[in-house]
CSV table of C-alpha atoms in Angstrom, one decimal:
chain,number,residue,atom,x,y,z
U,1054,UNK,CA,18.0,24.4,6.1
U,1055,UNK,CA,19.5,22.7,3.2
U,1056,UNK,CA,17.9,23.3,-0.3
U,1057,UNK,CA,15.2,20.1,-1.6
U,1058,UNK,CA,16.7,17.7,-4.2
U,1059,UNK,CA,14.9,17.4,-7.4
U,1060,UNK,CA,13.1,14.3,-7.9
U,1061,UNK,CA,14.8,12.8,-10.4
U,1062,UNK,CA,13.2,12.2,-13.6
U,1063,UNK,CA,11.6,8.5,-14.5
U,1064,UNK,CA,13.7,6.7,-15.7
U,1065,UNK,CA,14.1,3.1,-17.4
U,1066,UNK,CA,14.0,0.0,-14.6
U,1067,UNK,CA,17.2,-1.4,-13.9
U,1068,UNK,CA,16.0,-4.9,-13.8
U,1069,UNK,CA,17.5,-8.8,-15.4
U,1070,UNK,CA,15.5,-9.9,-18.3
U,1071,UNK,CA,11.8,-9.7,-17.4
U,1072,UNK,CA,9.8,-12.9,-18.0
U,1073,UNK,CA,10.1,-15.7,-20.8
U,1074,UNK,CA,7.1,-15.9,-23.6
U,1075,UNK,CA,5.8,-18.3,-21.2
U,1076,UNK,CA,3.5,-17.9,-18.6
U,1077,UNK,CA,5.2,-18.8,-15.2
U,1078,UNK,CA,2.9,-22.1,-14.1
U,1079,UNK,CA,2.5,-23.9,-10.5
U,1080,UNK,CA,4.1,-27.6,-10.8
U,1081,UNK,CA,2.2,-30.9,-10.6
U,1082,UNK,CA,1.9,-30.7,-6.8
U,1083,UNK,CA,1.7,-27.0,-6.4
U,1084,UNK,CA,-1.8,-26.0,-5.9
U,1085,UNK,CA,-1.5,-28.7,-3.1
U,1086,UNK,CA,1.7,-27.5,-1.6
U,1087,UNK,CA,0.1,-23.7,-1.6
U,1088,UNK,CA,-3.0,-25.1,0.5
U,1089,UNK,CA,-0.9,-26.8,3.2
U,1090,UNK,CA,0.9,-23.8,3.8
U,1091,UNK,CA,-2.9,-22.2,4.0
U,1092,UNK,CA,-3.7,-24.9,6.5
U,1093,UNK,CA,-0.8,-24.8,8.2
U,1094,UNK,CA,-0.8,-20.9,9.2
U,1095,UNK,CA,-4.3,-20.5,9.9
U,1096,UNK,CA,-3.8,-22.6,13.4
U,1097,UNK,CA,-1.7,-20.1,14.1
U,1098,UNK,CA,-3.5,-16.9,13.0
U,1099,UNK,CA,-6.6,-15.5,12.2
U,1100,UNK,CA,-8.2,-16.8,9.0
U,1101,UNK,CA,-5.4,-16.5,6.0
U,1102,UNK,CA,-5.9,-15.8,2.2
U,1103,UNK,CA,-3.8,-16.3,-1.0
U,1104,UNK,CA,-4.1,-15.7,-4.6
U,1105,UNK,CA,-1.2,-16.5,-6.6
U,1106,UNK,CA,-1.4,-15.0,-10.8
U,1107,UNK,CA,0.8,-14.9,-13.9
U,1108,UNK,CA,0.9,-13.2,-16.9
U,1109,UNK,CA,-1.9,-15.9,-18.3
U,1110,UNK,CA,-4.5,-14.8,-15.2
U,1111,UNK,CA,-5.3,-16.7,-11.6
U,1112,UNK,CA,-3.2,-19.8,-10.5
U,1113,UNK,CA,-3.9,-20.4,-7.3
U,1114,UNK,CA,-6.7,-18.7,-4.6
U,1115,UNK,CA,-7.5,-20.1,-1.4
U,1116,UNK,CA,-8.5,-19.7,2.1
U,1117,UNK,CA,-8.2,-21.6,5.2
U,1118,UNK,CA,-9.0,-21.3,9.3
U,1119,UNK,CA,-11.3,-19.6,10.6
U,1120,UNK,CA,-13.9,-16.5,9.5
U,1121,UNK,CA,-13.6,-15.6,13.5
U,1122,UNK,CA,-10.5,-16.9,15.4
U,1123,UNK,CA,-12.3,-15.8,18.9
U,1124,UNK,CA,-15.4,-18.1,17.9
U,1125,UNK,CA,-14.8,-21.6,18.4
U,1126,UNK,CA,-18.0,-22.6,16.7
U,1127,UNK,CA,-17.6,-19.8,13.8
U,1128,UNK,CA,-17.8,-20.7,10.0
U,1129,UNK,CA,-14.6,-21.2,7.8
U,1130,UNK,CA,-13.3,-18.5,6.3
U,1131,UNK,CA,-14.3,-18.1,2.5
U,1132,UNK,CA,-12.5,-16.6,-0.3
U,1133,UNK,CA,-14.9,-13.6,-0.6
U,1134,UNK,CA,-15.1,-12.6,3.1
U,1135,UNK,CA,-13.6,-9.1,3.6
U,1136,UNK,CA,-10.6,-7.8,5.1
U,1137,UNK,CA,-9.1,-4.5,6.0
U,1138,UNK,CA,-6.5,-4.1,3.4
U,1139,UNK,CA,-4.9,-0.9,4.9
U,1140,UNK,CA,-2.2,0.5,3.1
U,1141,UNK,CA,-2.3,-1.6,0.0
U,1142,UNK,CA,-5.1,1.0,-1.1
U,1143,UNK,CA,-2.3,3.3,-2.0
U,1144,UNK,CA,-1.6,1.6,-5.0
U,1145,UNK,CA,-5.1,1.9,-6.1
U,1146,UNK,CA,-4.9,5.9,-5.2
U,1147,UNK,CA,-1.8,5.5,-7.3
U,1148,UNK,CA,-3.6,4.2,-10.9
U,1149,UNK,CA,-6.4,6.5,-10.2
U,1150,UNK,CA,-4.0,9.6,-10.3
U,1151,UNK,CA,-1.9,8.2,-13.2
U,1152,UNK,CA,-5.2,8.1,-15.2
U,1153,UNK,CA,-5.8,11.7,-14.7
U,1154,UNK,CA,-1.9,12.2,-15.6
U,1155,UNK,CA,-2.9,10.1,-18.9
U,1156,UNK,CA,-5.7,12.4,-18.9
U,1157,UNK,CA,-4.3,15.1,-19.2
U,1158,UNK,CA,-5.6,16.6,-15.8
U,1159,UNK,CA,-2.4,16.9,-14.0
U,1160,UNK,CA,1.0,15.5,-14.3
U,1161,UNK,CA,3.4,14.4,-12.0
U,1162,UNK,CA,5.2,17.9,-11.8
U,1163,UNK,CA,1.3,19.4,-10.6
U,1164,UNK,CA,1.9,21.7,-7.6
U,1165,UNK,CA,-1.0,20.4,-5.6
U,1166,UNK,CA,-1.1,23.1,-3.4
U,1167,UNK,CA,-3.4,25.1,-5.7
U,1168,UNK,CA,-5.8,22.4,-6.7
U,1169,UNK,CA,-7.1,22.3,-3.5
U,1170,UNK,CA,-6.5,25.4,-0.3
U,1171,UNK,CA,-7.0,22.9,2.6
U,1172,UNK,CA,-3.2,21.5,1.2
U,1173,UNK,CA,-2.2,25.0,0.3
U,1174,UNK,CA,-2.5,26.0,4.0
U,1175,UNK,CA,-1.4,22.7,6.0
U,1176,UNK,CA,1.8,22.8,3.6
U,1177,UNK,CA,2.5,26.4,4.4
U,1178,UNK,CA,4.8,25.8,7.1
U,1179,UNK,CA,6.8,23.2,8.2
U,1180,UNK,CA,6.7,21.8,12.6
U,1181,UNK,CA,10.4,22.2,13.9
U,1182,UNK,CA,9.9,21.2,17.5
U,1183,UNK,CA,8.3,22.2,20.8
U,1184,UNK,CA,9.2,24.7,22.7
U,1185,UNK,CA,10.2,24.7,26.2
U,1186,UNK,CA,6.7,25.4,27.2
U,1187,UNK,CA,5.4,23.1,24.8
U,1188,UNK,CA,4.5,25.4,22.0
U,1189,UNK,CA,4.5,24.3,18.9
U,1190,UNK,CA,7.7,25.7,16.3
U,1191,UNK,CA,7.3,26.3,12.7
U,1192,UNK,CA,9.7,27.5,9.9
U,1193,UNK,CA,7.8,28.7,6.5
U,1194,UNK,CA,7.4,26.3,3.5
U,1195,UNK,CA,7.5,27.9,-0.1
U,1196,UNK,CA,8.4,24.8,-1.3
U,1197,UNK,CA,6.0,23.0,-4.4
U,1198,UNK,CA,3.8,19.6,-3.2
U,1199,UNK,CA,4.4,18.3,-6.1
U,1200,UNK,CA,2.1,15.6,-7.2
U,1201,UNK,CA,4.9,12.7,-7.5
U,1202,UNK,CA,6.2,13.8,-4.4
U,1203,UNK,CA,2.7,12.8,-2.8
U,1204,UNK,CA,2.9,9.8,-4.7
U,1205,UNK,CA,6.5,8.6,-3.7
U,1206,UNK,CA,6.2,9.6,0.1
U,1207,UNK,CA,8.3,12.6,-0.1
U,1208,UNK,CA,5.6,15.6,0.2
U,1209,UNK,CA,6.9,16.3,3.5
U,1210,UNK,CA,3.8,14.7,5.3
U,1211,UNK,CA,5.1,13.1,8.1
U,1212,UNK,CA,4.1,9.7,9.3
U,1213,UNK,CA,1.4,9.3,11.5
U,1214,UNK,CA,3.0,6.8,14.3
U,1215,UNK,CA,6.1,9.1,13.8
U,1216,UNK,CA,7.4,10.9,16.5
U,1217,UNK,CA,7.2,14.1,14.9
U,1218,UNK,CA,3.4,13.9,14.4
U,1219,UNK,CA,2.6,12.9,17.7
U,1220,UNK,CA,4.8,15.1,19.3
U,1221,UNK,CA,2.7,17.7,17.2
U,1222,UNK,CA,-0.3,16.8,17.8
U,1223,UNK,CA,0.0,17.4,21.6
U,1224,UNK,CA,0.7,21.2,21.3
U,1225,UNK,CA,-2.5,21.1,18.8
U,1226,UNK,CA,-6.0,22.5,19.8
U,1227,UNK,CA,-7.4,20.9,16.6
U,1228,UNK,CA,-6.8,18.6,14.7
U,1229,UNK,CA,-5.3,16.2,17.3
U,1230,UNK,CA,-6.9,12.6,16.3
U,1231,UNK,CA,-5.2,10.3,13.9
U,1232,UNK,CA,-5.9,10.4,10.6
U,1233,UNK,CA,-7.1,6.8,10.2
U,1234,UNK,CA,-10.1,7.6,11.6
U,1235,UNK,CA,-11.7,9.3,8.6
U,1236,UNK,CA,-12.0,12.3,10.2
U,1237,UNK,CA,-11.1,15.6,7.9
U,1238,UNK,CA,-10.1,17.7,10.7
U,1239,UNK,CA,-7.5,14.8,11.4
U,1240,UNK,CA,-5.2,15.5,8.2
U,1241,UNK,CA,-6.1,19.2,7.1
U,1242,UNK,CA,-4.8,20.6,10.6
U,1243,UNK,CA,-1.5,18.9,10.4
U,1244,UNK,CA,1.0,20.8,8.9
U,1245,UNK,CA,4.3,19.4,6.9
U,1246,UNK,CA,7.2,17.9,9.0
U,1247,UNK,CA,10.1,18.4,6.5
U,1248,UNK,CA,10.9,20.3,3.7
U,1249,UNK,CA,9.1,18.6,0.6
U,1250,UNK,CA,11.8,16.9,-1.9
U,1251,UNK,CA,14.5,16.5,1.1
U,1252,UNK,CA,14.0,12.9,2.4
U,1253,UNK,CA,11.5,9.9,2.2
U,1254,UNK,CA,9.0,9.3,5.0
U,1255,UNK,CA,6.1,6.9,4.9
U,1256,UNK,CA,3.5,9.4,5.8
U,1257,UNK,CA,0.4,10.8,5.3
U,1258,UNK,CA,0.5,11.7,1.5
U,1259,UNK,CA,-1.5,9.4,0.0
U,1260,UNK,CA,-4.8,10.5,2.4
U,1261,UNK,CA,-4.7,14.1,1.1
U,1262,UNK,CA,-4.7,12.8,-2.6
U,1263,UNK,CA,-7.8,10.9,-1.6
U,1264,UNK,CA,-9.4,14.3,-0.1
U,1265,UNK,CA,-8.6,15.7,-2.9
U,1266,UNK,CA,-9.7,13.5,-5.7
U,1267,UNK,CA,-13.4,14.6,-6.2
U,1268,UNK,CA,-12.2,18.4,-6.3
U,1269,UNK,CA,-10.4,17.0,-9.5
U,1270,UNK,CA,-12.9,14.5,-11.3
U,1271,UNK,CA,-16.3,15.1,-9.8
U,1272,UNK,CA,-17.6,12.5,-7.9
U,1273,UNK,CA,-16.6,10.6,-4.9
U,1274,UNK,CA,-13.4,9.1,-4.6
U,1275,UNK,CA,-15.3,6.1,-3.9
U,1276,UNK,CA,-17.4,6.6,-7.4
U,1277,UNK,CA,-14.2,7.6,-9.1
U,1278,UNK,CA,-12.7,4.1,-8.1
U,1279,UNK,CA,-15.9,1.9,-8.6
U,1280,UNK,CA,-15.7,3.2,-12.5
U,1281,UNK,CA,-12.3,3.5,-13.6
U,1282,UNK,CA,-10.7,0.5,-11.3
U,1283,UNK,CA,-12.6,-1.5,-9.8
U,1284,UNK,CA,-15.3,-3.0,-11.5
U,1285,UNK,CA,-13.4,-3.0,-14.9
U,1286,UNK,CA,-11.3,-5.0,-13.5
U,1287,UNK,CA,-14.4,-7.3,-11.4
U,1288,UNK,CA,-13.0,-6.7,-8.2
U,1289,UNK,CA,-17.0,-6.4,-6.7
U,1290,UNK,CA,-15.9,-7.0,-3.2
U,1291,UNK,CA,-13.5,-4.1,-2.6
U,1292,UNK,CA,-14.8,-0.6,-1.2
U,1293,UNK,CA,-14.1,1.8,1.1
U,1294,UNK,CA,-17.7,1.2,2.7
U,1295,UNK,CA,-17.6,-2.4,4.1
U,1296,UNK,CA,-20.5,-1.4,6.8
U,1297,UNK,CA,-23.6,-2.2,4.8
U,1298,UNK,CA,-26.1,-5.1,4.9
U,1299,UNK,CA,-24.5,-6.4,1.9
U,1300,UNK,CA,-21.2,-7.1,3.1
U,1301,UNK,CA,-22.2,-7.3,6.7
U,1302,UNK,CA,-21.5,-11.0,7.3
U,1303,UNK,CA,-18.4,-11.2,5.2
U,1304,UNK,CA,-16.5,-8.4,7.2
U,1305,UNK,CA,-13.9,-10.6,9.1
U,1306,UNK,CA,-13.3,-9.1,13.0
U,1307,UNK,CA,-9.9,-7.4,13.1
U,1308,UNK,CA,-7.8,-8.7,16.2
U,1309,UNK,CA,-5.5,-8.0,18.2
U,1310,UNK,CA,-2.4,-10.6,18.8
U,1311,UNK,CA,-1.7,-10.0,22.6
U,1312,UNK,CA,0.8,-11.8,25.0
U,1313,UNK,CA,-2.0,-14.2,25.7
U,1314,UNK,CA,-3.4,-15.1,22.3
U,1315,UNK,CA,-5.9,-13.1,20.3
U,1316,UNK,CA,-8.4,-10.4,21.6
U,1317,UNK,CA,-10.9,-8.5,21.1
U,1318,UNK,CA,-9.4,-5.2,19.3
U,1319,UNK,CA,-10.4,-2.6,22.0
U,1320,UNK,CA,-8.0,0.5,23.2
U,1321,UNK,CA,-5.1,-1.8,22.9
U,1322,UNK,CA,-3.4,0.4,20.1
U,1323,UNK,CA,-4.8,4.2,20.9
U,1324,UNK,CA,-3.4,5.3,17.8
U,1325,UNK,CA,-5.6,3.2,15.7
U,1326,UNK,CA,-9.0,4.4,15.5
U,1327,UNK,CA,-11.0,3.1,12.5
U,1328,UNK,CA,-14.5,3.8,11.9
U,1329,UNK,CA,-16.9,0.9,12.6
U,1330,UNK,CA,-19.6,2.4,10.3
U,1331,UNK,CA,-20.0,4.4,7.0
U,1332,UNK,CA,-21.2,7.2,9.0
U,1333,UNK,CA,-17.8,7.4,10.9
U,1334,UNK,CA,-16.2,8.3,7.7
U,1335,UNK,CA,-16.2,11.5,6.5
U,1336,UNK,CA,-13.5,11.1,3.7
U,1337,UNK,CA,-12.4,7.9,2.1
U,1338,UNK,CA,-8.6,7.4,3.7
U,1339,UNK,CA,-6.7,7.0,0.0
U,1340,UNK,CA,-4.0,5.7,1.8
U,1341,UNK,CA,-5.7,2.8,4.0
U,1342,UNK,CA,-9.0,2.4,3.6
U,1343,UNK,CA,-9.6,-0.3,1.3
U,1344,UNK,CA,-11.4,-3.2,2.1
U,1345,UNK,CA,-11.1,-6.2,-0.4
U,1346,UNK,CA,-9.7,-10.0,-0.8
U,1347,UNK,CA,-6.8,-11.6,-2.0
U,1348,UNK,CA,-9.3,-12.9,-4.7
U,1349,UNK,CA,-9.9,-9.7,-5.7
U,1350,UNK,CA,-6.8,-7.4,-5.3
U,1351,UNK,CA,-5.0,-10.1,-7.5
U,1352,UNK,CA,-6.9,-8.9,-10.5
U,1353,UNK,CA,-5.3,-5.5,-10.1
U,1354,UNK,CA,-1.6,-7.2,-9.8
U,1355,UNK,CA,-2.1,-9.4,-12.6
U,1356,UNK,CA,-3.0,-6.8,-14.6
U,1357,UNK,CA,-0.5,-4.5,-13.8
U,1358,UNK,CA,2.1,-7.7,-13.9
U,1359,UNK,CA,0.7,-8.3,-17.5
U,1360,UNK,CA,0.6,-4.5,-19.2
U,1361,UNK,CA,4.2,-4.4,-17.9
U,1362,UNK,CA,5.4,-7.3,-19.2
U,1363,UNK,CA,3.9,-6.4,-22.6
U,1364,UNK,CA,6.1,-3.6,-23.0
U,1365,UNK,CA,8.8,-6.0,-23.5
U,1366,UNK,CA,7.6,-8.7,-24.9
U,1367,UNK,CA,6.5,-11.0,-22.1
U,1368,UNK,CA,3.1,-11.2,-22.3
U,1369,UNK,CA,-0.1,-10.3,-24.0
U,1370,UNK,CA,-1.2,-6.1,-23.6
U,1371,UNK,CA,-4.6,-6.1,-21.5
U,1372,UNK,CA,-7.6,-6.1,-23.9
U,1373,UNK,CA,-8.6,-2.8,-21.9
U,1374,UNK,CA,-5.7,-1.3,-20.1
U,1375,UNK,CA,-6.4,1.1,-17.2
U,1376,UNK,CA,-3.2,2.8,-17.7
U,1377,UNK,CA,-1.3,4.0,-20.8
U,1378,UNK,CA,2.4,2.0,-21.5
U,1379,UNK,CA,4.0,5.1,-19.8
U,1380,UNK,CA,2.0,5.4,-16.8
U,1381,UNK,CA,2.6,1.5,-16.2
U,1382,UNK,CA,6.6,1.9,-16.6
U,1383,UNK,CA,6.5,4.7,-14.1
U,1384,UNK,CA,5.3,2.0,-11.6
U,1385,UNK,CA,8.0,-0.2,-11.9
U,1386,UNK,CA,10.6,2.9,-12.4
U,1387,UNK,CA,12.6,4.4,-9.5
U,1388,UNK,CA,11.6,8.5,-8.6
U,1389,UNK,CA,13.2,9.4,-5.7
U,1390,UNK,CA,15.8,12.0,-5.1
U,1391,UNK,CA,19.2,10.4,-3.8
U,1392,UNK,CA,19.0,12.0,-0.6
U,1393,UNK,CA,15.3,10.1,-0.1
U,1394,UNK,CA,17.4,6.6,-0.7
U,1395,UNK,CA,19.2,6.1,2.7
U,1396,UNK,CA,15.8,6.4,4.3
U,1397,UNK,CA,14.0,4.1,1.8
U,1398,UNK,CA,16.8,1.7,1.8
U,1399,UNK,CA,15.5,1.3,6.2
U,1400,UNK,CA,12.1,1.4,5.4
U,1401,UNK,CA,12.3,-1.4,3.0
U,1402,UNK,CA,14.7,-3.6,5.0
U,1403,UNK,CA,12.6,-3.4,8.1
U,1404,UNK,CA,9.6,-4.0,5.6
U,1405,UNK,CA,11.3,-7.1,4.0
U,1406,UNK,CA,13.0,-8.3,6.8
U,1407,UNK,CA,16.4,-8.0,5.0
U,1408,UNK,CA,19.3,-7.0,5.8
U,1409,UNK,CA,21.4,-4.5,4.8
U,1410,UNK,CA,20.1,-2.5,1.7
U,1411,UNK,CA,22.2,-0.2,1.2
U,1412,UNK,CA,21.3,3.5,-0.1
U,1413,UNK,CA,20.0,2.3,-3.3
U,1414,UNK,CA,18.8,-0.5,-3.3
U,1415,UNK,CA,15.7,0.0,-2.5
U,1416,UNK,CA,13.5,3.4,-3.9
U,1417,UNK,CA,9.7,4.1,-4.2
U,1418,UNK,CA,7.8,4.0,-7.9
U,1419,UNK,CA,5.0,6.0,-8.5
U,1420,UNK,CA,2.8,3.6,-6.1
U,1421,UNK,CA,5.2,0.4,-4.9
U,1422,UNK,CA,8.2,0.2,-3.1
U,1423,UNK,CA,11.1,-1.1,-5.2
U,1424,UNK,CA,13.5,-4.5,-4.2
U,1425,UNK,CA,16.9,-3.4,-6.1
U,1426,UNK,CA,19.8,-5.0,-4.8
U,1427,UNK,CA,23.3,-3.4,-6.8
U,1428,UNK,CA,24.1,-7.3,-7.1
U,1429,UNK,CA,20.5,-8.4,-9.0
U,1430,UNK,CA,20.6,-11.1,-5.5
U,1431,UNK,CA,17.2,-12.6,-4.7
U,1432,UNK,CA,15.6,-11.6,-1.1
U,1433,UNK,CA,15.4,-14.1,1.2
U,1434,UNK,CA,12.1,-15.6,0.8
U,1435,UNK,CA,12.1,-15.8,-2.7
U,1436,UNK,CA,11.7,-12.2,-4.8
U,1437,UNK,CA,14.0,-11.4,-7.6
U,1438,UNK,CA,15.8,-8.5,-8.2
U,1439,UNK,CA,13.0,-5.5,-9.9
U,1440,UNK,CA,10.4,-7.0,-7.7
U,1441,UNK,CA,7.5,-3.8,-6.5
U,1442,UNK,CA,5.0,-4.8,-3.7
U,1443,UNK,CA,4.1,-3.3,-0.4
U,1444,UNK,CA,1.5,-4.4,2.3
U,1445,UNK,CA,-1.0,-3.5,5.3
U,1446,UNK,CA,-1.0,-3.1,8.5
U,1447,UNK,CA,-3.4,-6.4,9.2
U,1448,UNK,CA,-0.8,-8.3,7.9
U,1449,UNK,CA,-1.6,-8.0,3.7
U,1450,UNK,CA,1.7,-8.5,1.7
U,1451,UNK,CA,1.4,-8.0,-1.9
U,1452,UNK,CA,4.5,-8.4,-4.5
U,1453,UNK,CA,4.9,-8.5,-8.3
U,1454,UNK,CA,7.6,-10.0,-9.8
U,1455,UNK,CA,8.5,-9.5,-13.6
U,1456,UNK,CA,11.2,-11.6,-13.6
U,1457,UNK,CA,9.7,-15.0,-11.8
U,1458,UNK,CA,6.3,-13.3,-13.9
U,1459,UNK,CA,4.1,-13.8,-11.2
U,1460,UNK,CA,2.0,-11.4,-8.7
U,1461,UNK,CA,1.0,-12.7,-5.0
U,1462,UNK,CA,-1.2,-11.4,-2.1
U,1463,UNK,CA,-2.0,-12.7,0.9
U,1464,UNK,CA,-3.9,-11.8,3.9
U,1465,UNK,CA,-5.2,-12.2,7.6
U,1466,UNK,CA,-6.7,-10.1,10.4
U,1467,UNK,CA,-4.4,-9.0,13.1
U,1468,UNK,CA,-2.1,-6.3,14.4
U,1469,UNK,CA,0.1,-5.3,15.1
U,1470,UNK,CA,1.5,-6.7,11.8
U,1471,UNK,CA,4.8,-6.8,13.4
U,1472,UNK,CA,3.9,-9.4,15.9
U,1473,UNK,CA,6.6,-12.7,15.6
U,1474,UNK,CA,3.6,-14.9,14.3
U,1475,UNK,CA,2.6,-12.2,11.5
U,1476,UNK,CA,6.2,-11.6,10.5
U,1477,UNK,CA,6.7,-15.5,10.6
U,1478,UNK,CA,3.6,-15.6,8.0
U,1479,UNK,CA,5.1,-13.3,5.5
U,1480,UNK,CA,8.4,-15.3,4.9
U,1481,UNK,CA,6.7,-18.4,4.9
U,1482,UNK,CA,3.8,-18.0,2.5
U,1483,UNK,CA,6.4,-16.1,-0.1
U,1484,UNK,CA,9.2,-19.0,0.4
U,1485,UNK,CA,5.9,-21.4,-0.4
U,1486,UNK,CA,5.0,-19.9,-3.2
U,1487,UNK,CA,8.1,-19.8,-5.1
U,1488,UNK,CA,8.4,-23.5,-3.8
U,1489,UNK,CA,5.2,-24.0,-6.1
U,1490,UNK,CA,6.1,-22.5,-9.3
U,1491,UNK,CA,7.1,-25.3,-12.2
């Protein structure tokens, strides 16, 4: 087995010129042109959300369709009814561990392994293959777990739709449910599926920093991001706990976008087993768990979008940062090793629905995937060049973009997310809301 490459030190983005001193700005017609698109895509999915911000604050939120698409007679959607925002929680799980870096707590180069023994033992070996009688194969791992390697996807936790995983999980007595179901046993009984360092694989990472979070600062990870994220920055209707009487009739239905139009979400994907109440979750998933709003997870892009541009001149520094200047740069900064970037480079093409990235052109920041084209081109539906953003699996897209100086989310509630109508939804809401800026 080939040795790990290093992860390659952070280093300074690679992007055009920023922003200008001016606060990007919607044009006479723009808030109006934004809403159409709204109207236009909710008769064609579940309800939809967007919240469009600068460098100045909010521009644009909105909501249209409806708050059930399976109830004819339901309510319209509203702006603070809340979704499943999936894996957009990772980069929340990403600030929170950058503030303990600030701190002083761990740093990037942390071996993880001995903050916390479940990890220590899962990342002990690494699963080969299966036998001919179906037992499962292992090789030892004496390899670090470094903490930016669980924050850039290569720890060596595999991914959970992955055929490596499942083909695991078959041989495995314990252990063998997905990990999206909250359960502990899910993620501490699977075991690393290449050597950490070596490659880039949208896995699991990001759950075992959440497991591991209160062993570091504690109190709950849901505590930890109530004081230090969320509500310094207002977001009041994001939690990992939708299931209470307080949020109880603002929880939109997840659906599922059959052949024959939307249905009830059932046993249709087998794999996806979320808990339907608080006491179905053991351990808050750090990797996608979230629940929010567009209204609400555009604070945390505008802020970031804002901080960042500070550091060269673009905008105003945030009155009460949550994360130091250096922290901030690491999220817009490439860290993976170059033999993680051919991987990455398919990861975010499929995600992007371009073509072509080469090795390169696309890497992984301490919480967002990276849009880095070697020719500075624009993605198709509007992006520039430097542009970090990621999404969930009910069809959330966020993106920030230093250049255009402007931070977008949007949202609705149904899977899989790579049904033609939810791909369709994604180009067209980021083509309209470049069509909207002055």
């Amino acid at each position: 087995m080939p040795g790990p490459m290093p992860r390659r030190t952070l280093v300074s983005p690679v992007f055009p010129q920023l922003t200008t001193n001016m606060p990007a700005e919607l044009k006479p017609d723009g808030a109006k042109s934004l809403q159409a698109a709204l109207d236009e895509w909710s008769d064609k999915l579940p309800g939809v959300t967007l919240a469009l911000a600068s460098t100045s604050g909010l521009l644009f939120s909105s909501s249209a369709g409806r708050y059930d698409v399976l109830d004819a007679s339901s309510r319209a959607l509203a702006e603070d009814d809340v979704m499943w925002f999936a894996s957009t929680t990772k980069l929340l799980t990403a600030v929170a561990y950058l503030q303990l870096v600030d701190r002083g707590v761990v740093s990037l180069d942390t071996d993880m392994r001995g903050k916390y023994a479940p990890l220590d033992a899962a990342a002990s070996r690494i699963f080969t293959r299966l036998d001919e009688s179906g037992t499962a194969q292992f090789v030892p791992n004496d390899k670090a777990v470094p903490l930016g390697a669980l924050l850039n996807q290569t720890s060596g936790f595999g991914m959970e739709f992955g055929e490596q995983v499942q083909s695991y999980k078959t041989s495995a007595d314990k252990g063998t449910g997905f990990v999206n179901s909250c359960k502990v046993e899910n993620l501490i009984n699977t075991p690393l599926m290449f050597e950490p360092g070596s490659t880039f694989q949208y896995g699991n990472s990001a759950e075992w920093l959440g497991l591991i979070l209160p062993s570091l600062v504690g109190v709950s990870t849901e505590d930890y991001f109530q004081e230090n994220i969320l509500r310094p920055l207002g977001m009041s209707n994001t939690t990992f706990y939708p299931f209470g009487e307080e949020l109880k009739d603002r929880l939109v239905p997840l659906r599922f976008g059959g052949e024959h139009g939307y249905e009830v979400l059932t046993d249709q994907m087998p794999l996806l087993t979320l808990p339907r109440k608080t006491e179905d979750i053991e351990y808050p998933v750090a990797g996608g768990g979230i629940y929010s709003t567009s209204r609400d997870y555009i604070k945390l892009l505008s802020h970031l979008l804002s901080h960042y541009a500070s550091l060269t001149g673009g905008a105003k520094r945030p009155e009460s940062p949550l994360l130091s200047d250096a922290s901030v740069w690491s999220l817009f900064s490439r860290s993976l090793p170059e033999a993680a970037l051919p991987a990455m480079a398919t990861a975010l093409s499929h995600f992007m629905g371009v073509d072509g990235l080469a090795a390169g052109e696309a890497d992984w920041s301490t919480g967002m995937s990276l849009y880095l084209p070697a020719d500075g081109r624009r993605a198709p539906n509007g992006r520039h060049a430097g542009s970090a953003g990621w999404g969930g699996a009910a069809g959330t897209t966020y993106w920030i973009d230093p250049v255009a100086g402007v931070a977008a989310v949007f949202s609705t509630q149904t899977i899989p997310s790579s049904a033609p109508a939810v791909v369709a939804f994604k180009g067209a809401m980021e083509r309209s809301v470049y069509a909207a800026l002055a």
